[in-house]
């Protein structure tokens, strides 16, 4: 982008130096002279790659959601795929599980990185080491990490977590095998796996808060909690709102954890919306239903995002 | 994210390849009139074929065996260039292979899939190419029938299996049981599980529960207890039946009364294989053709591997069986189909008719540590199979004496095929039934079966 700006810059300033007569129109020649070709040249790869890999598949999935297909022959079925998705009793289960996962992930997973970042920001000497350690889980490939945690969650007395709990006379706990604990267990893993990224982003934001604000607050007699509440949080508001939205969207698309750890079990108690889409497509071979549910999810997330933006804008202006 | 990427790829690939597939499928092996005639193909012309199922580098012995066969094949047929791929059939990638036009000219697929592949025109008709081969005439007709529709043949069966009771002979000895007299009734299985649980560190019995395996085994057990789970033409689900309820009761007894099924009930195929091969499980129901999987791939002591015929209740229907077949891409040219059929013949069947080849292959395989003479259900006539066994006898490195009961009865067992329609969806629906019984002591089996019945019936109704 910088290069593009640099290239077009000399052309762009030309009119300022010598303003063209008013009746002179933009012709292809002037467009080329003003760097239009160069701009286009830089734009084309972006357009092609986004078009080919993102926008076209989105259009295709829209078409697929209205068809029944085996990729050799396709039949138009109207909104039948959507009706079948909405009539599936597992949809309610998947929506409930996913919402529960998301809410729990917000309650548990959202504050932890903020507090860790605030804590690290106060540590002047070991901040680098601390943030590196916090980021470490993110470096482990998700599949490896999930498999590791699957072993940690071994429900027998010899499982890692159950061994530790055993030292305190607790357990053994069935973890992923317990229908009531399976979602909280997955959230615990997701929090561990994702909090490093949050810490780094929050820490970077914290470093940009001007120290004068804290000094002024201190002079006014504010203690640490009031300083956090009245200075730190308001200064981080923008990034907090964005991160919360991203987390909501991300958790509503949870797939890897239940896919590898539980396969949606026990008894579909960890079946998420994306896992249901996967089952439609790759167990039932029904791409129509899979794309229909994908689109429904996309619409729901768009509405959620819109509502969220509207609500937070009101909040921030008040 | 995987499904979205896959779907994206599918959507893209579908757009660009549907036309090509449709166009090519007309040229690929469209039969002449009648069956068994030779196709009009120039077999001397230079041709390149892609073949799937090359073993991955994680299995060096099997890969070496494959490469040796490939080298010998190239020597025998210098005009055929073979491009091997590690591509394998999988339920979740098959449609992508078809849609993307990346299906190899020949690849292995399970018995359960072939009829729907034929119906969707996803595989080539190879009837006219098999006629040229004497070797294929030794194929067991009842096995070959799996690959046929309307008197045309669309695949070559290369291996067959029955379900069986796998048991760890070492744990049997430790528990004071006779490893040469494996359980032959479900009551005996229960008693043996109790003994193993009590006298060893292993769990007595295991059942898989994830990725459709729970349903697969529940279906197998239901057959053994006396019922199928859908009617013959696959239009009606028959999940609510006394036999399946009996299996769930049996699970409940082992799980909650005897406590012989361990504590983890989220177990997929690979988990189960590792648990069994490492001696942590006494018995489980699995394909009886798992010797290579357990011993060669997962390092189990050959002397510890035991396989017994699947016990049957008095009114049991028989043993669920299946197998693999070589299927051919409909986009192949006639020359490619002829070459691909030759490859399958060379790789899987020449050993049955040519003693020198049989001996050379067995010698090399044994030297590489590949199993020779493992328990299996022969796809060729018994006499042909026995002849092959006698040829390779000096190189048999599998303790066949340990499988006496299985080997002596395998051909008398009534074989029951997998459910004809939407088998994977049925298994997937039943997974949660099995999980419920194993994770909730108060699980109401009648209610679970009724819910599964309703769910699967609506899947069948969708067509």
mmCIF file of N, CA and C in Angstrom, chain A residues 52-53 56-57 60-61 64 68 70-73 84 89-90 150 154-157 176-179 182 253 255-256 259-268 274 277-279 281-287 289-291 294, chain B residues 1-4 6-8 10-12 14-18 21-22 91-93 95-96 98-99 120-122 210-212 263-266 268 271 422 424-425 428 431-433 435-437 439-440 448 455 459 462-463:
data_model
loop_
_atom_site.group_PDB
_atom_site.id
_atom_site.type_symbol
_atom_site.label_atom_id
_atom_site.label_comp_id
_atom_site.label_asym_id
_atom_site.label_seq_id
_atom_site.Cartn_x
_atom_site.Cartn_y
_atom_site.Cartn_z
ATOM 1 N N UNK A 52 -11.369 -14.806 -5.978
ATOM 2 C CA UNK A 52 -11.312 -16.242 -6.243
ATOM 3 C C UNK A 52 -11.486 -17.054 -4.962
ATOM 4 N N UNK A 53 -10.796 -16.619 -3.901
ATOM 5 C CA UNK A 53 -10.780 -17.445 -2.686
ATOM 6 C C UNK A 53 -11.830 -17.046 -1.652
ATOM 7 N N UNK A 56 -16.133 -15.341 -4.432
ATOM 8 C CA UNK A 56 -16.739 -16.338 -5.311
ATOM 9 C C UNK A 56 -17.258 -17.541 -4.530
ATOM 10 N N UNK A 57 -16.460 -18.101 -3.594
ATOM 11 C CA UNK A 57 -17.003 -19.208 -2.785
ATOM 12 C C UNK A 57 -18.226 -18.788 -1.985
ATOM 13 N N UNK A 60 -20.928 -18.978 -4.335
ATOM 14 C CA UNK A 60 -21.192 -20.387 -4.650
ATOM 15 C C UNK A 60 -21.968 -21.053 -3.517
ATOM 16 N N UNK A 61 -21.593 -20.718 -2.264
ATOM 17 C CA UNK A 61 -22.294 -21.369 -1.157
ATOM 18 C C UNK A 61 -23.735 -20.880 -1.099
ATOM 19 N N UNK A 64 -25.299 -23.060 -3.599
ATOM 20 C CA UNK A 64 -25.390 -24.436 -3.084
ATOM 21 C C UNK A 64 -26.503 -24.579 -2.060
ATOM 22 N N UNK A 68 -29.687 -29.187 -4.236
ATOM 23 C CA UNK A 68 -29.263 -30.481 -3.714
ATOM 24 C C UNK A 68 -28.246 -30.981 -4.733
ATOM 25 N N UNK A 70 -24.560 -33.428 -5.771
ATOM 26 C CA UNK A 70 -23.481 -34.376 -5.467
ATOM 27 C C UNK A 70 -22.257 -33.986 -6.298
ATOM 28 N N UNK A 71 -22.289 -32.768 -6.800
ATOM 29 C CA UNK A 71 -21.222 -32.174 -7.612
ATOM 30 C C UNK A 71 -21.168 -32.714 -9.034
ATOM 31 N N UNK A 72 -22.018 -33.641 -9.334
ATOM 32 C CA UNK A 72 -22.124 -34.072 -10.732
ATOM 33 C C UNK A 72 -23.453 -33.588 -11.305
ATOM 34 N N UNK A 73 -24.490 -33.754 -10.489
ATOM 35 C CA UNK A 73 -25.774 -33.190 -10.893
ATOM 36 C C UNK A 73 -26.329 -32.374 -9.733
ATOM 37 N N UNK A 84 -35.214 -27.727 6.187
ATOM 38 C CA UNK A 84 -34.722 -28.964 6.814
ATOM 39 C C UNK A 84 -33.779 -28.666 7.968
ATOM 40 N N UNK A 89 -33.902 -31.338 15.020
ATOM 41 C CA UNK A 89 -33.865 -31.146 16.475
ATOM 42 C C UNK A 89 -32.457 -30.878 17.010
ATOM 43 N N UNK A 90 -31.445 -31.307 16.259
ATOM 44 C CA UNK A 90 -30.068 -31.085 16.731
ATOM 45 C C UNK A 90 -29.656 -29.618 16.607
ATOM 46 N N UNK A 150 -6.514 -33.260 25.762
ATOM 47 C CA UNK A 150 -7.367 -34.444 25.800
ATOM 48 C C UNK A 150 -6.754 -35.475 26.755
ATOM 49 N N UNK A 154 -7.889 -36.932 30.907
ATOM 50 C CA UNK A 154 -8.162 -38.368 31.090
ATOM 51 C C UNK A 154 -9.009 -38.565 32.353
ATOM 52 N N UNK A 155 -10.187 -39.193 32.212
ATOM 53 C CA UNK A 155 -11.087 -39.272 33.362
ATOM 54 C C UNK A 155 -10.671 -40.289 34.422
ATOM 55 N N UNK A 156 -9.657 -41.107 34.124
ATOM 56 C CA UNK A 156 -9.253 -42.080 35.136
ATOM 57 C C UNK A 156 -8.449 -41.360 36.229
ATOM 58 N N UNK A 157 -8.182 -42.089 37.298
ATOM 59 C CA UNK A 157 -7.438 -41.483 38.418
ATOM 60 C C UNK A 157 -6.031 -41.086 37.995
ATOM 61 N N UNK A 176 -14.376 -34.420 30.240
ATOM 62 C CA UNK A 176 -15.075 -34.427 28.945
ATOM 63 C C UNK A 176 -16.173 -35.488 28.884
ATOM 64 N N UNK A 177 -16.081 -36.511 29.737
ATOM 65 C CA UNK A 177 -17.075 -37.574 29.744
ATOM 66 C C UNK A 177 -18.339 -37.178 30.500
ATOM 67 N N UNK A 178 -18.272 -36.072 31.240
ATOM 68 C CA UNK A 178 -19.421 -35.639 32.018
ATOM 69 C C UNK A 178 -20.244 -34.660 31.179
ATOM 70 N N UNK A 179 -21.495 -35.017 30.857
ATOM 71 C CA UNK A 179 -22.299 -34.135 29.997
ATOM 72 C C UNK A 179 -22.387 -32.698 30.512
ATOM 73 N N UNK A 182 -18.578 -30.963 30.059
ATOM 74 C CA UNK A 182 -17.834 -31.001 28.800
ATOM 75 C C UNK A 182 -17.612 -29.596 28.229
ATOM 76 N N UNK A 253 -17.887 -19.748 16.267
ATOM 77 C CA UNK A 253 -17.418 -20.621 15.187
ATOM 78 C C UNK A 253 -16.510 -21.729 15.722
ATOM 79 N N UNK A 255 -14.854 -25.019 16.519
ATOM 80 C CA UNK A 255 -14.917 -26.304 15.813
ATOM 81 C C UNK A 255 -13.808 -27.260 16.264
ATOM 82 N N UNK A 256 -12.567 -26.770 16.217
ATOM 83 C CA UNK A 256 -11.427 -27.662 16.447
ATOM 84 C C UNK A 256 -11.524 -28.410 17.778
ATOM 85 N N UNK A 259 -14.330 -31.008 17.866
ATOM 86 C CA UNK A 259 -14.089 -31.999 16.804
ATOM 87 C C UNK A 259 -13.033 -33.006 17.233
ATOM 88 N N UNK A 260 -11.939 -32.504 17.816
ATOM 89 C CA UNK A 260 -10.843 -33.408 18.163
ATOM 90 C C UNK A 260 -11.044 -34.028 19.546
ATOM 91 N N UNK A 261 -11.541 -33.234 20.496
ATOM 92 C CA UNK A 261 -11.600 -33.753 21.861
ATOM 93 C C UNK A 261 -12.793 -34.665 22.101
ATOM 94 N N UNK A 262 -13.954 -34.307 21.564
ATOM 95 C CA UNK A 262 -15.163 -35.025 21.974
ATOM 96 C C UNK A 262 -16.015 -35.524 20.817
ATOM 97 N N UNK A 263 -15.747 -35.060 19.606
ATOM 98 C CA UNK A 263 -16.597 -35.440 18.470
ATOM 99 C C UNK A 263 -18.040 -34.987 18.672
ATOM 100 N N UNK A 264 -18.236 -34.006 19.567
ATOM 101 C CA UNK A 264 -19.591 -33.510 19.828
ATOM 102 C C UNK A 264 -20.250 -34.206 21.024
ATOM 103 N N UNK A 265 -19.618 -35.238 21.538
ATOM 104 C CA UNK A 265 -20.200 -36.027 22.613
ATOM 105 C C UNK A 265 -19.854 -35.460 23.973
ATOM 106 N N UNK A 266 -20.247 -36.070 25.044
ATOM 107 C CA UNK A 266 -21.172 -37.204 25.048
ATOM 108 C C UNK A 266 -22.609 -36.761 24.765
ATOM 109 N N UNK A 267 -23.299 -37.582 24.002
ATOM 110 C CA UNK A 267 -24.714 -37.344 23.702
ATOM 111 C C UNK A 267 -24.966 -35.972 23.109
ATOM 112 N N UNK A 268 -24.083 -35.529 22.221
ATOM 113 C CA UNK A 268 -24.224 -34.242 21.527
ATOM 114 C C UNK A 268 -24.163 -33.048 22.476
ATOM 115 N N UNK A 274 -20.740 -25.272 14.134
ATOM 116 C CA UNK A 274 -19.821 -25.631 13.049
ATOM 117 C C UNK A 274 -19.642 -27.148 12.921
ATOM 118 N N UNK A 277 -22.507 -28.361 11.011
ATOM 119 C CA UNK A 277 -22.302 -28.089 9.589
ATOM 120 C C UNK A 277 -21.379 -29.158 8.998
ATOM 121 N N UNK A 278 -20.331 -29.475 9.751
ATOM 122 C CA UNK A 278 -19.382 -30.504 9.308
ATOM 123 C C UNK A 278 -20.108 -31.843 9.118
ATOM 124 N N UNK A 279 -20.969 -32.184 10.079
ATOM 125 C CA UNK A 279 -21.694 -33.458 9.965
ATOM 126 C C UNK A 279 -22.609 -33.470 8.751
ATOM 127 N N UNK A 281 -22.188 -31.891 6.015
ATOM 128 C CA UNK A 281 -21.410 -31.961 4.777
ATOM 129 C C UNK A 281 -20.665 -33.287 4.642
ATOM 130 N N UNK A 282 -20.017 -33.714 5.700
ATOM 131 C CA UNK A 282 -19.061 -34.808 5.547
ATOM 132 C C UNK A 282 -19.513 -36.140 6.127
ATOM 133 N N UNK A 283 -20.581 -36.155 6.909
ATOM 134 C CA UNK A 283 -21.138 -37.446 7.331
ATOM 135 C C UNK A 283 -22.335 -37.767 6.446
ATOM 136 N N UNK A 284 -23.237 -36.773 6.308
ATOM 137 C CA UNK A 284 -24.441 -37.013 5.501
ATOM 138 C C UNK A 284 -24.192 -36.720 4.019
ATOM 139 N N UNK A 285 -23.072 -36.049 3.697
ATOM 140 C CA UNK A 285 -22.797 -35.701 2.300
ATOM 141 C C UNK A 285 -23.834 -34.731 1.740
ATOM 142 N N UNK A 286 -24.443 -33.944 2.643
ATOM 143 C CA UNK A 286 -25.513 -33.032 2.225
ATOM 144 C C UNK A 286 -24.975 -31.595 2.256
ATOM 145 N N UNK A 287 -24.434 -31.172 1.126
ATOM 146 C CA UNK A 287 -23.798 -29.853 1.080
ATOM 147 C C UNK A 287 -24.837 -28.736 1.066
ATOM 148 N N UNK A 289 -27.649 -28.597 2.899
ATOM 149 C CA UNK A 289 -27.958 -28.258 4.282
ATOM 150 C C UNK A 289 -26.775 -27.576 4.959
ATOM 151 N N UNK A 290 -25.550 -28.056 4.647
ATOM 152 C CA UNK A 290 -24.356 -27.488 5.274
ATOM 153 C C UNK A 290 -24.215 -26.011 4.915
ATOM 154 N N UNK A 291 -24.386 -25.682 3.650
ATOM 155 C CA UNK A 291 -24.232 -24.283 3.258
ATOM 156 C C UNK A 291 -25.400 -23.447 3.774
ATOM 157 N N UNK A 294 -24.565 -22.673 7.242
ATOM 158 C CA UNK A 294 -23.452 -21.723 7.244
ATOM 159 C C UNK A 294 -23.969 -20.315 7.002
ATOM 160 N N UNK B 1 -12.234 -24.304 11.418
ATOM 161 C CA UNK B 1 -12.090 -23.634 10.132
ATOM 162 C C UNK B 1 -12.044 -24.627 8.979
ATOM 163 N N UNK B 2 -11.642 -25.846 9.304
ATOM 164 C CA UNK B 2 -11.467 -26.830 8.236
ATOM 165 C C UNK B 2 -12.668 -26.957 7.301
ATOM 166 N N UNK B 3 -13.904 -27.066 7.885
ATOM 167 C CA UNK B 3 -15.019 -27.292 6.976
ATOM 168 C C UNK B 3 -15.215 -26.149 6.006
ATOM 169 N N UNK B 4 -14.942 -24.932 6.480
ATOM 170 C CA UNK B 4 -15.162 -23.803 5.599
ATOM 171 C C UNK B 4 -14.153 -23.866 4.465
ATOM 172 N N UNK B 6 -12.703 -26.485 3.320
ATOM 173 C CA UNK B 6 -13.046 -27.602 2.446
ATOM 174 C C UNK B 6 -14.206 -27.219 1.552
ATOM 175 N N UNK B 7 -15.184 -26.565 2.168
ATOM 176 C CA UNK B 7 -16.346 -26.235 1.401
ATOM 177 C C UNK B 7 -15.990 -25.237 0.311
ATOM 178 N N UNK B 8 -15.090 -24.310 0.706
ATOM 179 C CA UNK B 8 -14.638 -23.316 -0.252
ATOM 180 C C UNK B 8 -13.996 -24.005 -1.439
ATOM 181 N N UNK B 10 -14.363 -27.008 -2.322
ATOM 182 C CA UNK B 10 -15.350 -27.798 -3.043
ATOM 183 C C UNK B 10 -16.156 -26.925 -3.988
ATOM 184 N N UNK B 11 -16.578 -25.787 -3.435
ATOM 185 C CA UNK B 11 -17.416 -24.907 -4.232
ATOM 186 C C UNK B 11 -16.671 -24.478 -5.482
ATOM 187 N N UNK B 12 -15.405 -24.112 -5.274
ATOM 188 C CA UNK B 12 -14.602 -23.666 -6.400
ATOM 189 C C UNK B 12 -14.380 -24.788 -7.393
ATOM 190 N N UNK B 14 -15.881 -27.503 -7.745
ATOM 191 C CA UNK B 14 -17.082 -28.030 -8.381
ATOM 192 C C UNK B 14 -17.410 -27.244 -9.646
ATOM 193 N N UNK B 15 -17.292 -25.934 -9.509
ATOM 194 C CA UNK B 15 -17.649 -25.080 -10.628
ATOM 195 C C UNK B 15 -16.838 -25.404 -11.867
ATOM 196 N N UNK B 16 -15.557 -25.619 -11.640
ATOM 197 C CA UNK B 16 -14.686 -25.774 -12.791
ATOM 198 C C UNK B 16 -14.581 -27.208 -13.297
ATOM 199 N N UNK B 17 -15.059 -28.125 -12.479
ATOM 200 C CA UNK B 17 -14.816 -29.505 -12.893
ATOM 201 C C UNK B 17 -16.051 -30.303 -13.245
ATOM 202 N N UNK B 18 -17.198 -29.787 -12.842
ATOM 203 C CA UNK B 18 -18.410 -30.565 -13.119
ATOM 204 C C UNK B 18 -18.536 -30.827 -14.613
ATOM 205 N N UNK B 21 -15.937 -33.336 -15.684
ATOM 206 C CA UNK B 21 -16.273 -34.700 -15.260
ATOM 207 C C UNK B 21 -17.375 -35.281 -16.135
ATOM 208 N N UNK B 22 -18.382 -34.448 -16.353
ATOM 209 C CA UNK B 22 -19.499 -34.937 -17.148
ATOM 210 C C UNK B 22 -19.028 -35.319 -18.547
ATOM 211 N N UNK B 91 -14.639 -40.751 4.111
ATOM 212 C CA UNK B 91 -16.014 -40.265 3.927
ATOM 213 C C UNK B 91 -16.033 -38.757 3.711
ATOM 214 N N UNK B 92 -15.158 -38.044 4.429
ATOM 215 C CA UNK B 92 -15.237 -36.586 4.373
ATOM 216 C C UNK B 92 -14.410 -35.973 3.244
ATOM 217 N N UNK B 93 -13.662 -36.766 2.505
ATOM 218 C CA UNK B 93 -12.873 -36.159 1.419
ATOM 219 C C UNK B 93 -13.263 -36.699 0.041
ATOM 220 N N UNK B 95 -16.088 -36.742 -1.747
ATOM 221 C CA UNK B 95 -16.795 -35.839 -2.658
ATOM 222 C C UNK B 95 -15.889 -34.724 -3.162
ATOM 223 N N UNK B 96 -14.951 -34.325 -2.305
ATOM 224 C CA UNK B 96 -14.008 -33.283 -2.731
ATOM 225 C C UNK B 96 -13.112 -33.818 -3.844
ATOM 226 N N UNK B 98 -13.895 -36.074 -6.014
ATOM 227 C CA UNK B 98 -14.717 -36.145 -7.225
ATOM 228 C C UNK B 98 -14.930 -34.739 -7.795
ATOM 229 N N UNK B 99 -15.345 -33.835 -6.893
ATOM 230 C CA UNK B 99 -15.655 -32.478 -7.350
ATOM 231 C C UNK B 99 -14.418 -31.785 -7.899
ATOM 232 N N UNK B 120 -24.242 -42.677 -8.451
ATOM 233 C CA UNK B 120 -23.874 -41.282 -8.753
ATOM 234 C C UNK B 120 -22.918 -41.169 -9.933
ATOM 235 N N UNK B 121 -22.634 -42.288 -10.570
ATOM 236 C CA UNK B 121 -21.709 -42.326 -11.719
ATOM 237 C C UNK B 121 -20.331 -41.777 -11.339
ATOM 238 N N UNK B 122 -19.911 -42.074 -10.115
ATOM 239 C CA UNK B 122 -18.618 -41.567 -9.669
ATOM 240 C C UNK B 122 -17.483 -42.554 -9.953
ATOM 241 N N UNK B 210 -16.823 -42.877 19.226
ATOM 242 C CA UNK B 210 -16.731 -41.613 18.474
ATOM 243 C C UNK B 210 -16.573 -41.826 16.970
ATOM 244 N N UNK B 211 -16.848 -40.752 16.241
ATOM 245 C CA UNK B 211 -16.623 -40.726 14.783
ATOM 246 C C UNK B 211 -17.308 -41.899 14.085
ATOM 247 N N UNK B 212 -18.504 -42.206 14.503
ATOM 248 C CA UNK B 212 -19.361 -43.241 13.906
ATOM 249 C C UNK B 212 -18.980 -44.665 14.313
ATOM 250 N N UNK B 263 -12.969 -45.894 32.193
ATOM 251 C CA UNK B 263 -13.600 -44.642 32.601
ATOM 252 C C UNK B 263 -13.720 -43.641 31.454
ATOM 253 N N UNK B 264 -13.079 -43.924 30.320
ATOM 254 C CA UNK B 264 -13.157 -42.988 29.203
ATOM 255 C C UNK B 264 -14.126 -43.525 28.152
ATOM 256 N N UNK B 265 -15.142 -42.727 27.869
ATOM 257 C CA UNK B 265 -16.145 -43.188 26.908
ATOM 258 C C UNK B 265 -16.235 -42.279 25.693
ATOM 259 N N UNK B 266 -15.137 -41.572 25.451
ATOM 260 C CA UNK B 266 -15.013 -40.814 24.208
ATOM 261 C C UNK B 266 -13.810 -41.409 23.479
ATOM 262 N N UNK B 268 -12.250 -43.000 19.963
ATOM 263 C CA UNK B 268 -12.410 -43.204 18.517
ATOM 264 C C UNK B 268 -11.577 -44.410 18.060
ATOM 265 N N UNK B 271 -7.832 -44.252 18.983
ATOM 266 C CA UNK B 271 -7.643 -44.396 20.442
ATOM 267 C C UNK B 271 -7.741 -45.874 20.817
ATOM 268 N N UNK B 422 -27.293 -44.961 3.762
ATOM 269 C CA UNK B 422 -26.849 -43.959 4.739
ATOM 270 C C UNK B 422 -26.254 -44.593 5.996
ATOM 271 N N UNK B 424 -23.293 -44.402 7.264
ATOM 272 C CA UNK B 424 -22.508 -43.512 8.129
ATOM 273 C C UNK B 424 -23.416 -42.620 8.974
ATOM 274 N N UNK B 425 -24.539 -42.196 8.405
ATOM 275 C CA UNK B 425 -25.478 -41.373 9.181
ATOM 276 C C UNK B 425 -26.118 -42.186 10.293
ATOM 277 N N UNK B 428 -23.558 -42.537 12.964
ATOM 278 C CA UNK B 428 -23.391 -41.264 13.663
ATOM 279 C C UNK B 428 -24.533 -41.038 14.657
ATOM 280 N N UNK B 431 -23.996 -43.277 17.690
ATOM 281 C CA UNK B 431 -22.873 -42.908 18.572
ATOM 282 C C UNK B 431 -23.378 -42.325 19.890
ATOM 283 N N UNK B 432 -24.331 -41.379 19.784
ATOM 284 C CA UNK B 432 -24.761 -40.721 21.017
ATOM 285 C C UNK B 432 -25.590 -41.653 21.892
ATOM 286 N N UNK B 433 -26.219 -42.656 21.289
ATOM 287 C CA UNK B 433 -26.948 -43.644 22.097
ATOM 288 C C UNK B 433 -25.956 -44.415 22.976
ATOM 289 N N UNK B 435 -22.902 -43.475 23.762
ATOM 290 C CA UNK B 435 -22.300 -42.554 24.731
ATOM 291 C C UNK B 435 -23.219 -42.347 25.937
ATOM 292 N N UNK B 436 -24.527 -42.232 25.658
ATOM 293 C CA UNK B 436 -25.478 -41.994 26.752
ATOM 294 C C UNK B 436 -25.479 -43.166 27.731
ATOM 295 N N UNK B 437 -25.511 -44.365 27.185
ATOM 296 C CA UNK B 437 -25.573 -45.552 28.047
ATOM 297 C C UNK B 437 -24.312 -45.670 28.907
ATOM 298 N N UNK B 439 -22.253 -43.103 29.790
ATOM 299 C CA UNK B 439 -21.915 -41.965 30.668
ATOM 300 C C UNK B 439 -23.031 -41.638 31.664
ATOM 301 N N UNK B 440 -24.243 -42.172 31.445
ATOM 302 C CA UNK B 440 -25.349 -41.878 32.376
ATOM 303 C C UNK B 440 -25.939 -43.174 32.892
ATOM 304 N N UNK B 448 -33.892 -43.618 24.274
ATOM 305 C CA UNK B 448 -32.736 -43.341 23.407
ATOM 306 C C UNK B 448 -32.933 -43.964 22.028
ATOM 307 N N UNK B 455 -34.806 -39.849 14.426
ATOM 308 C CA UNK B 455 -33.780 -39.049 13.742
ATOM 309 C C UNK B 455 -33.361 -39.710 12.435
ATOM 310 N N UNK B 459 -33.830 -38.908 8.288
ATOM 311 C CA UNK B 459 -32.708 -38.878 7.331
ATOM 312 C C UNK B 459 -33.023 -39.759 6.120
ATOM 313 N N UNK B 462 -35.494 -38.190 3.725
ATOM 314 C CA UNK B 462 -34.953 -37.124 2.857
ATOM 315 C C UNK B 462 -34.485 -37.682 1.520
ATOM 316 N N UNK B 463 -34.250 -38.977 1.482
ATOM 317 C CA UNK B 463 -33.852 -39.621 0.229
ATOM 318 C C UNK B 463 -32.389 -39.465 -0.098
#
